PDB file of C-alpha atoms in Angstrom:
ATOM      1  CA  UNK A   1     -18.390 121.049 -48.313  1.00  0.00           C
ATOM      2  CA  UNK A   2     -14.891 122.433 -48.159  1.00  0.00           C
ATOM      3  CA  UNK A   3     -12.420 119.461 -48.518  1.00  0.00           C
ATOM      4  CA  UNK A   4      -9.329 121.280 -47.621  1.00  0.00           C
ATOM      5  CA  UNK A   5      -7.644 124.260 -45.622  1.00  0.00           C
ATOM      6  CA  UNK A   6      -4.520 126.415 -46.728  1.00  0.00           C
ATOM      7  CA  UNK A   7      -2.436 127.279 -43.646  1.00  0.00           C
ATOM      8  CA  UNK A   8      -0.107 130.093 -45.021  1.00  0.00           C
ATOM      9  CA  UNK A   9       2.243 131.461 -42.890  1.00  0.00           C
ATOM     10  CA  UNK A  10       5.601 133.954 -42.700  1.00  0.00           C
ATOM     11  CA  UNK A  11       7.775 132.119 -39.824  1.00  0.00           C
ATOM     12  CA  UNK A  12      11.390 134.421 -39.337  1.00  0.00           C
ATOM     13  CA  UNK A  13      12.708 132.139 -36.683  1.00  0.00           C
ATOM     14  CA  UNK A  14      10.276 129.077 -36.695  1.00  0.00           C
ATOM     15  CA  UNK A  15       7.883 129.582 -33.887  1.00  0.00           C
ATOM     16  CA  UNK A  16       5.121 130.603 -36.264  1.00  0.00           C
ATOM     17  CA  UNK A  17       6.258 127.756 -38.121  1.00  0.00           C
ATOM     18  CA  UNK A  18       6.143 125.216 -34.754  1.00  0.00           C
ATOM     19  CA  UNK A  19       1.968 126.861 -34.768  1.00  0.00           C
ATOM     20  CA  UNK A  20       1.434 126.104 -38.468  1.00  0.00           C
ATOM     21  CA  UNK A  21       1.791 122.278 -37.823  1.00  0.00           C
ATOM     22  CA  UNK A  22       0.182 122.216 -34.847  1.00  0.00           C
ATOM     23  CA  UNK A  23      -2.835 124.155 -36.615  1.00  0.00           C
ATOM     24  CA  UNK A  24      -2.350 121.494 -39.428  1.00  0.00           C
ATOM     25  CA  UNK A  25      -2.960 118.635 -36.669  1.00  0.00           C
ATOM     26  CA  UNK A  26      -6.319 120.216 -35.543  1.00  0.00           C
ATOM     27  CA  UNK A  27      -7.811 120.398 -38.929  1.00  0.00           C
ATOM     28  CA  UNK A  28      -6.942 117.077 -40.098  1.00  0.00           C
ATOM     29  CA  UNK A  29      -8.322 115.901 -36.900  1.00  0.00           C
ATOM     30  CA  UNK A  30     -11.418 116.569 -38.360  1.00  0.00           C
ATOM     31  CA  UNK A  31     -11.494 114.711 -41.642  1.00  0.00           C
ATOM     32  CA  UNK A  32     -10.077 117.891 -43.397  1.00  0.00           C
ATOM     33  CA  UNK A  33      -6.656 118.324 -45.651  1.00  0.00           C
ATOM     34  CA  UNK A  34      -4.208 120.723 -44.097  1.00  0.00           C
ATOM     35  CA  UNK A  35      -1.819 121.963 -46.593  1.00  0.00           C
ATOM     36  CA  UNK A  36       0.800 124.142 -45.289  1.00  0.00           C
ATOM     37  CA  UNK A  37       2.399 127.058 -47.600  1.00  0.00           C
ATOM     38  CA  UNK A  38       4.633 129.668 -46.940  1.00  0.00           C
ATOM     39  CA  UNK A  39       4.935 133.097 -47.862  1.00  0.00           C
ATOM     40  CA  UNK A  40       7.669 134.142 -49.716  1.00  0.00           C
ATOM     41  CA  UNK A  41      11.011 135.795 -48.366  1.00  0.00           C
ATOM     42  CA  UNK A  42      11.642 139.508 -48.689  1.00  0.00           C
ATOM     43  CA  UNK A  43      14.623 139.890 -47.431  1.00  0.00           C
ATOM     44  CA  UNK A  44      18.349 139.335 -48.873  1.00  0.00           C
ATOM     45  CA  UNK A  45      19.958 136.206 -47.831  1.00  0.00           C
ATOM     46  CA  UNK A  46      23.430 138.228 -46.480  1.00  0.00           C
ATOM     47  CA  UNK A  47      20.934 140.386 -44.307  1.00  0.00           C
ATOM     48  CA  UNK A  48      19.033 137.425 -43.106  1.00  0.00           C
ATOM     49  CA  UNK A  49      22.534 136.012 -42.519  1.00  0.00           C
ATOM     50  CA  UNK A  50      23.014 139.088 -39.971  1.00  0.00           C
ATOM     51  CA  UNK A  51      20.057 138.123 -38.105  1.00  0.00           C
ATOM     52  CA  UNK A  52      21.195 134.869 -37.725  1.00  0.00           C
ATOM     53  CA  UNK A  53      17.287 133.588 -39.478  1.00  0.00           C
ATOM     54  CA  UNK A  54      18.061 129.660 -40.454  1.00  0.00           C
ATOM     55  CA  UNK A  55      15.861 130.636 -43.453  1.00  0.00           C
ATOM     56  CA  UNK A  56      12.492 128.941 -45.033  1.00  0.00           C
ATOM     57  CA  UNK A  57      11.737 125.634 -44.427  1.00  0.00           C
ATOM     58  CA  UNK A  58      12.559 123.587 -47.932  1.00  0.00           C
ATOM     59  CA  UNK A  59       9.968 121.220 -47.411  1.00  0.00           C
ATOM     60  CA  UNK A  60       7.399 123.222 -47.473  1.00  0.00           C
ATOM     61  CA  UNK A  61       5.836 124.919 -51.208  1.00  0.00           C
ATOM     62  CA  UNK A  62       5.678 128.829 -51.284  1.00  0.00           C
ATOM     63  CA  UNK A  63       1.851 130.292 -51.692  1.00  0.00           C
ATOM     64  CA  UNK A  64       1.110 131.965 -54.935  1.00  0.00           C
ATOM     65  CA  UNK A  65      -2.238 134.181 -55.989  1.00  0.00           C
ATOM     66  CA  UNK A  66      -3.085 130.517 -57.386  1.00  0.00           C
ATOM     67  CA  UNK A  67      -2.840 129.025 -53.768  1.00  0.00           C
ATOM     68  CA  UNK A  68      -4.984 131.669 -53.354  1.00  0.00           C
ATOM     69  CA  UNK A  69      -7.352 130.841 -55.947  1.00  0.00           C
ATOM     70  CA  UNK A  70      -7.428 126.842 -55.519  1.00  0.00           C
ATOM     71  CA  UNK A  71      -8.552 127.276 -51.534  1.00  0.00           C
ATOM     72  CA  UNK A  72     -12.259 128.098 -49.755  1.00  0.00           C
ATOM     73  CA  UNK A  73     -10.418 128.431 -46.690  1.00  0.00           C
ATOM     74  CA  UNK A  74      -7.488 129.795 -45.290  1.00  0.00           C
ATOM     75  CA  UNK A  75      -5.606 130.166 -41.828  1.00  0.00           C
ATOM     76  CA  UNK A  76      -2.844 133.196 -42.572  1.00  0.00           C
ATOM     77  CA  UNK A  77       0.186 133.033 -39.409  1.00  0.00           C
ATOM     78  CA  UNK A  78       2.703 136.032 -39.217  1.00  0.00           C
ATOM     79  CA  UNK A  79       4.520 137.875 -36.455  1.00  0.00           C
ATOM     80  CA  UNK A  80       3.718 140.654 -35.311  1.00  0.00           C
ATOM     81  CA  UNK A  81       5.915 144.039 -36.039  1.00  0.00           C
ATOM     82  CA  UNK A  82       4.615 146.812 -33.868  1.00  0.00           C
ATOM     83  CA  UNK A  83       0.892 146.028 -33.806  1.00  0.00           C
ATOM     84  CA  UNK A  84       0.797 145.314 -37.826  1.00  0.00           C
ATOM     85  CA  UNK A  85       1.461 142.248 -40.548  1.00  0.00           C
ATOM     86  CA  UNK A  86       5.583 142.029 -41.006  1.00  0.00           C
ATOM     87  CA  UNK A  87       6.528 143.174 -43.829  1.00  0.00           C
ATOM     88  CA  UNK A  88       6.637 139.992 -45.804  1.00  0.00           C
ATOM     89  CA  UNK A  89       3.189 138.975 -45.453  1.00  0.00           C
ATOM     90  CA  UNK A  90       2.429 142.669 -45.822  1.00  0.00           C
ATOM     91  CA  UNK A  91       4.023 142.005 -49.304  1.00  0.00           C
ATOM     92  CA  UNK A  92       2.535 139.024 -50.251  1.00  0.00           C
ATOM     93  CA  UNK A  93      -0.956 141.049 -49.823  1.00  0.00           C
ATOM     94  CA  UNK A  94      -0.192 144.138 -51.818  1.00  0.00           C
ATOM     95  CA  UNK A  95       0.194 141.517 -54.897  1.00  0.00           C
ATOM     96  CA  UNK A  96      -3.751 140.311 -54.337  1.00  0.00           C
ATOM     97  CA  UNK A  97      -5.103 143.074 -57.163  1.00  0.00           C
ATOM     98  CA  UNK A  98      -6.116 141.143 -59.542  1.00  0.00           C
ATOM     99  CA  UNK A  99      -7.557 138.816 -56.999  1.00  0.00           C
ATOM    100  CA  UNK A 100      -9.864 142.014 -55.118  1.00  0.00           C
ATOM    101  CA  UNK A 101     -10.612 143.342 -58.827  1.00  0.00           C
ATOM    102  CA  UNK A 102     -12.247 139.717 -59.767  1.00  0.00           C
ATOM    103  CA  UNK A 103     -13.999 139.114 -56.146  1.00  0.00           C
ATOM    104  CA  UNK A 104     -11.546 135.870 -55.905  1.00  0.00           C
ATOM    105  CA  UNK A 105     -11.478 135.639 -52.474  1.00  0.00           C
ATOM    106  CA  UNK A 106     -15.127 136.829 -51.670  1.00  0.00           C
ATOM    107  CA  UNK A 107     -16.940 134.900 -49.241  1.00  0.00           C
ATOM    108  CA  UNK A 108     -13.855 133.005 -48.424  1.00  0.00           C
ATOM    109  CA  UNK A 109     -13.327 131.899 -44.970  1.00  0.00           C
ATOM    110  CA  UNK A 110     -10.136 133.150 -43.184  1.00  0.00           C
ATOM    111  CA  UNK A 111      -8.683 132.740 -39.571  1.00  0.00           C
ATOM    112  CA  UNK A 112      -5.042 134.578 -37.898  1.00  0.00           C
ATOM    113  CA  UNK A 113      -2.286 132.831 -35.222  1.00  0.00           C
ATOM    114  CA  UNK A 114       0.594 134.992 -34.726  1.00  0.00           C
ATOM    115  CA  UNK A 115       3.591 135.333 -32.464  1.00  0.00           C
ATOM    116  CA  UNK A 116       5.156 138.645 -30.368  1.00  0.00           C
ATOM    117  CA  UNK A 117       8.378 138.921 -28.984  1.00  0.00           C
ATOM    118  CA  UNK A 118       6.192 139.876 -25.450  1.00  0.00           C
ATOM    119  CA  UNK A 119       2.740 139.788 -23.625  1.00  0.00           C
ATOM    120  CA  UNK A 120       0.865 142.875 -24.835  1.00  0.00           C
ATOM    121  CA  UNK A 121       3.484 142.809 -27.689  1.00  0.00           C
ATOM    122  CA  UNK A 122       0.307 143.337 -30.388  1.00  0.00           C
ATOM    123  CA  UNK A 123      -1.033 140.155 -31.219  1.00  0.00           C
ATOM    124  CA  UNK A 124      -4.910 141.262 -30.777  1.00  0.00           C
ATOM    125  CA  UNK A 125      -3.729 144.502 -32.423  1.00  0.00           C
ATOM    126  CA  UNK A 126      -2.062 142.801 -35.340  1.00  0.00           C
ATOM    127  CA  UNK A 127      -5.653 140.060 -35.825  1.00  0.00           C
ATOM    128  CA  UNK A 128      -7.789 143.555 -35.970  1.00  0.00           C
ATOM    129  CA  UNK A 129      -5.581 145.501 -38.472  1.00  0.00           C
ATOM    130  CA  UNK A 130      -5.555 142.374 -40.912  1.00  0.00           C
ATOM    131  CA  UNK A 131      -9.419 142.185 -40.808  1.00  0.00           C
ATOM    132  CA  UNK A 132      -9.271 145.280 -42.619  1.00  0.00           C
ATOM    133  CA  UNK A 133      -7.592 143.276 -45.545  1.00  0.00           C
ATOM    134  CA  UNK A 134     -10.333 140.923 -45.019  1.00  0.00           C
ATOM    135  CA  UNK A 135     -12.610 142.945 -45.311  1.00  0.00           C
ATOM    136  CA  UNK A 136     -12.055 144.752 -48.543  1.00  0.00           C
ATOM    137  CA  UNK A 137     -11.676 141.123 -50.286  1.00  0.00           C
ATOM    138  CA  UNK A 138     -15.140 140.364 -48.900  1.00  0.00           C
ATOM    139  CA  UNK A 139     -13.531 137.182 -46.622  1.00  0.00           C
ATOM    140  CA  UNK A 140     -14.717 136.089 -43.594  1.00  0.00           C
ATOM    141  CA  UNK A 141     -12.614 136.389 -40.536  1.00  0.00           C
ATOM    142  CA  UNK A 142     -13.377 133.322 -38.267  1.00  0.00           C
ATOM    143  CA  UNK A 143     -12.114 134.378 -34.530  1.00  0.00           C
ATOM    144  CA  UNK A 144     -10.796 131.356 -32.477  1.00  0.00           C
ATOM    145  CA  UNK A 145     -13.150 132.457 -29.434  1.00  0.00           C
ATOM    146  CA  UNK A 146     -13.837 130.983 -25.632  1.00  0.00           C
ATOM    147  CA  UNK A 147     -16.155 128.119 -26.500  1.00  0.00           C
ATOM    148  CA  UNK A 148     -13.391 125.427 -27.011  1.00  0.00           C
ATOM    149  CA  UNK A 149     -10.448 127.232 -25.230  1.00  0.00           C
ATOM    150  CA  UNK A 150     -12.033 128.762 -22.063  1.00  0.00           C
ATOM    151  CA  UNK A 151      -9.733 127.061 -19.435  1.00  0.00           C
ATOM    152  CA  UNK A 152      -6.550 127.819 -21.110  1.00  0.00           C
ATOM    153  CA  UNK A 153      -7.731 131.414 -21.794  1.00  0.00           C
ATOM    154  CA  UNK A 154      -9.114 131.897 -18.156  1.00  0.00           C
ATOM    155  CA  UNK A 155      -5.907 130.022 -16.896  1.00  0.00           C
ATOM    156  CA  UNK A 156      -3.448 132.748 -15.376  1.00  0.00           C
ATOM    157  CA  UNK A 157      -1.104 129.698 -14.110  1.00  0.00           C
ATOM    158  CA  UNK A 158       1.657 130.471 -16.880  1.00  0.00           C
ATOM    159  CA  UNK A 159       2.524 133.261 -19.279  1.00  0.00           C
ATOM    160  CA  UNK A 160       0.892 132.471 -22.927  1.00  0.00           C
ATOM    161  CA  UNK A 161       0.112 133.821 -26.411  1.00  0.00           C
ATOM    162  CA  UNK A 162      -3.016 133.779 -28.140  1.00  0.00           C
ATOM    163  CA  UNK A 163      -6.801 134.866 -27.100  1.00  0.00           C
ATOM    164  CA  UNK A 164      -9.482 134.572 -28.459  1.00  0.00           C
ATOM    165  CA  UNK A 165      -8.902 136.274 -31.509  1.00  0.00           C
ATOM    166  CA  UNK A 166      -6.286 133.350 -32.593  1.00  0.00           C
ATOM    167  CA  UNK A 167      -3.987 131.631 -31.439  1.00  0.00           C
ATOM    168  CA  UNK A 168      -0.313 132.838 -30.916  1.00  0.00           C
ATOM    169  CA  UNK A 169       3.251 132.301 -28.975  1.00  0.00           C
ATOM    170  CA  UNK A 170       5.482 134.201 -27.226  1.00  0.00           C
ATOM    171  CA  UNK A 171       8.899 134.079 -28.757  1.00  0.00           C
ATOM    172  CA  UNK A 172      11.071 136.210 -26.220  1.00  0.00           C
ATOM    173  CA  UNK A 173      13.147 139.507 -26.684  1.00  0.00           C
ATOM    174  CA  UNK A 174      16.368 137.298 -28.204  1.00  0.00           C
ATOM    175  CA  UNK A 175      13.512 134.482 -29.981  1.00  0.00           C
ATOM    176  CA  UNK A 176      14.867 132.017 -27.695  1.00  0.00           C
ATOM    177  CA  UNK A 177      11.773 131.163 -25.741  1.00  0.00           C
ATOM    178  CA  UNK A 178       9.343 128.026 -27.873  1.00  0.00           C
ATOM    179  CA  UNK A 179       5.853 127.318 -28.154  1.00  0.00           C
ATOM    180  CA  UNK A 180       4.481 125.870 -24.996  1.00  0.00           C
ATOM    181  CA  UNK A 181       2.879 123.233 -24.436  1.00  0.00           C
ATOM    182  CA  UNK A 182      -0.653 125.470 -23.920  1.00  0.00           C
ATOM    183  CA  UNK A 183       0.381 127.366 -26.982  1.00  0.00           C
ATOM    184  CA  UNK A 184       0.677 124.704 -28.974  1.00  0.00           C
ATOM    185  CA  UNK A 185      -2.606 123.112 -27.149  1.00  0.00           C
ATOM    186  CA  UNK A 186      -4.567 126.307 -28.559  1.00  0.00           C
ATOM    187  CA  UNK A 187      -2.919 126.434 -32.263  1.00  0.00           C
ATOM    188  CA  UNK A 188      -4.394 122.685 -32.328  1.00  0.00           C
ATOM    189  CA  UNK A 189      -7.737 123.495 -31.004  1.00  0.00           C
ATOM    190  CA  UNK A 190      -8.041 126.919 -33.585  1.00  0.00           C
ATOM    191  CA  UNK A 191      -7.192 124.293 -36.212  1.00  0.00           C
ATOM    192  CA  UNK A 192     -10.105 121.799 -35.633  1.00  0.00           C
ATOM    193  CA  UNK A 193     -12.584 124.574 -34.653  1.00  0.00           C
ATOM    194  CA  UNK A 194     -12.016 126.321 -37.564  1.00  0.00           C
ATOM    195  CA  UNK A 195     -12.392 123.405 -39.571  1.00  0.00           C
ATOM    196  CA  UNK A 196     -15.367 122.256 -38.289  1.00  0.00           C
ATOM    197  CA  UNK A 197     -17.090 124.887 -39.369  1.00  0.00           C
ATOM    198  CA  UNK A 198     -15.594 124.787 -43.152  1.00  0.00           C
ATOM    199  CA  UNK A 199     -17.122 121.525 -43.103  1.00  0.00           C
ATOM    200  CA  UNK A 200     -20.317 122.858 -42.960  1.00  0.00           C
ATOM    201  CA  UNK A 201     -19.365 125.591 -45.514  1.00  0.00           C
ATOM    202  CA  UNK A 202     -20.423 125.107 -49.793  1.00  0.00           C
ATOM    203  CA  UNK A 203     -17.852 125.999 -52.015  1.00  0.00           C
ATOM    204  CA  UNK A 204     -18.318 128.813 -53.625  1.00  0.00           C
ATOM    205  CA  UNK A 205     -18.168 126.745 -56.852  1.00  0.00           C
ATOM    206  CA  UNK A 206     -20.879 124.582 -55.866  1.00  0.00           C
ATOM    207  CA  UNK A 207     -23.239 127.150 -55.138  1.00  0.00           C
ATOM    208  CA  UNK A 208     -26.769 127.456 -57.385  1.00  0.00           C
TER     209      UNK A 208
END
């Protein structure tokens, strides 16, 4: 079965960061190994300095195409810029040739939590445009769903990310609002569900 999970993730200002360990939680919860990875920085360090971003987190290793390689499964966080991947993981994509021309990633199992600055800010938008990268790798995209998360989905008590595509936050025009609680709830749950089923998944490297 699949022993580990590879949670890479692009966080700007830390709230897809704040998901990325919750996600972690929920798959470990489960026997699993959650290793988180980042994806690397595209942007200058004086312009990042503009946008006041308290840059990547040091304690946490950058992914490579050999992360890429090593893992059978793989939860991918970003924000969201206008409906689409930002333009770092966006990036970190465009260098997977090699990995499409060999069929590396075929059959792999892949999952998507994001964040928006709003509600209807383009998180289910963003989740369907990166199944088209999916897709021409061969991987397959494992949806969060409404079996495990129905009352928090159905819940219209307070304003929250995610659906059943994957999980996601709501970081707020200015990036000043954090996870929630529910958020944070539903990053945990996407971790364990989606790691219950790798469980039940053969390596690709086992297979006769």
């Amino acid at each position: 079965m699949v022993s580990k999970v590879a949670i890479i993730y692009y966080s700007m200002y830390g709230h897809v960061g704040q998901l990325a360990r919750a996600i972690k939680k929920g798959v470990e919860s489960v026997g699993l190994k959650g290793d988180l990875y980042q994806i690397p920085e595209t942007l200058p360090k004086d312009v990042l300095e503009k946008m006041h971003a308290p840059g990547q987190d040091p304690n946490v290793p950058l992914a490579t195409m050999e992360t890429m390689e090593e893992y059978e499964a793989f939860l991918f966080g970003m924000p969201t810029r206008y409906g689409n991947q930002s333009a770092q993981v966006r990036a970190f994509w465009d260098r997977t040739g090699q990995l499409w021309v060999k069929g590396s990633l075929h059959q792999k199992l892949a999952g998507v939590f994001f964040s928006t600055a709003s509600v209807g800010g383009g998180q289910e938008m963003t989740a369907a445009n990166f199944i088209s990268t999916l897709a021409h790798h061969g991987m397959v995209y494992v949806p969060l769903g409404y079996f495990n998360t129905f009352s928090q989905f159905t819940s219209l008590t307070e304003v929250r990310g995610g659906s059943a595509w994957g999980s996601g936050t709501l970081a707020g025009g200015d990036g000043s609002r954090q996870p929630s609680k529910v958020e944070l709830e539903l990053a945990e749950i996407q971790g364990k569900t989606f790691a219950e089923l790798a469980k039940r998944v053969q390596p690709k490297a086992e297979d006769k």
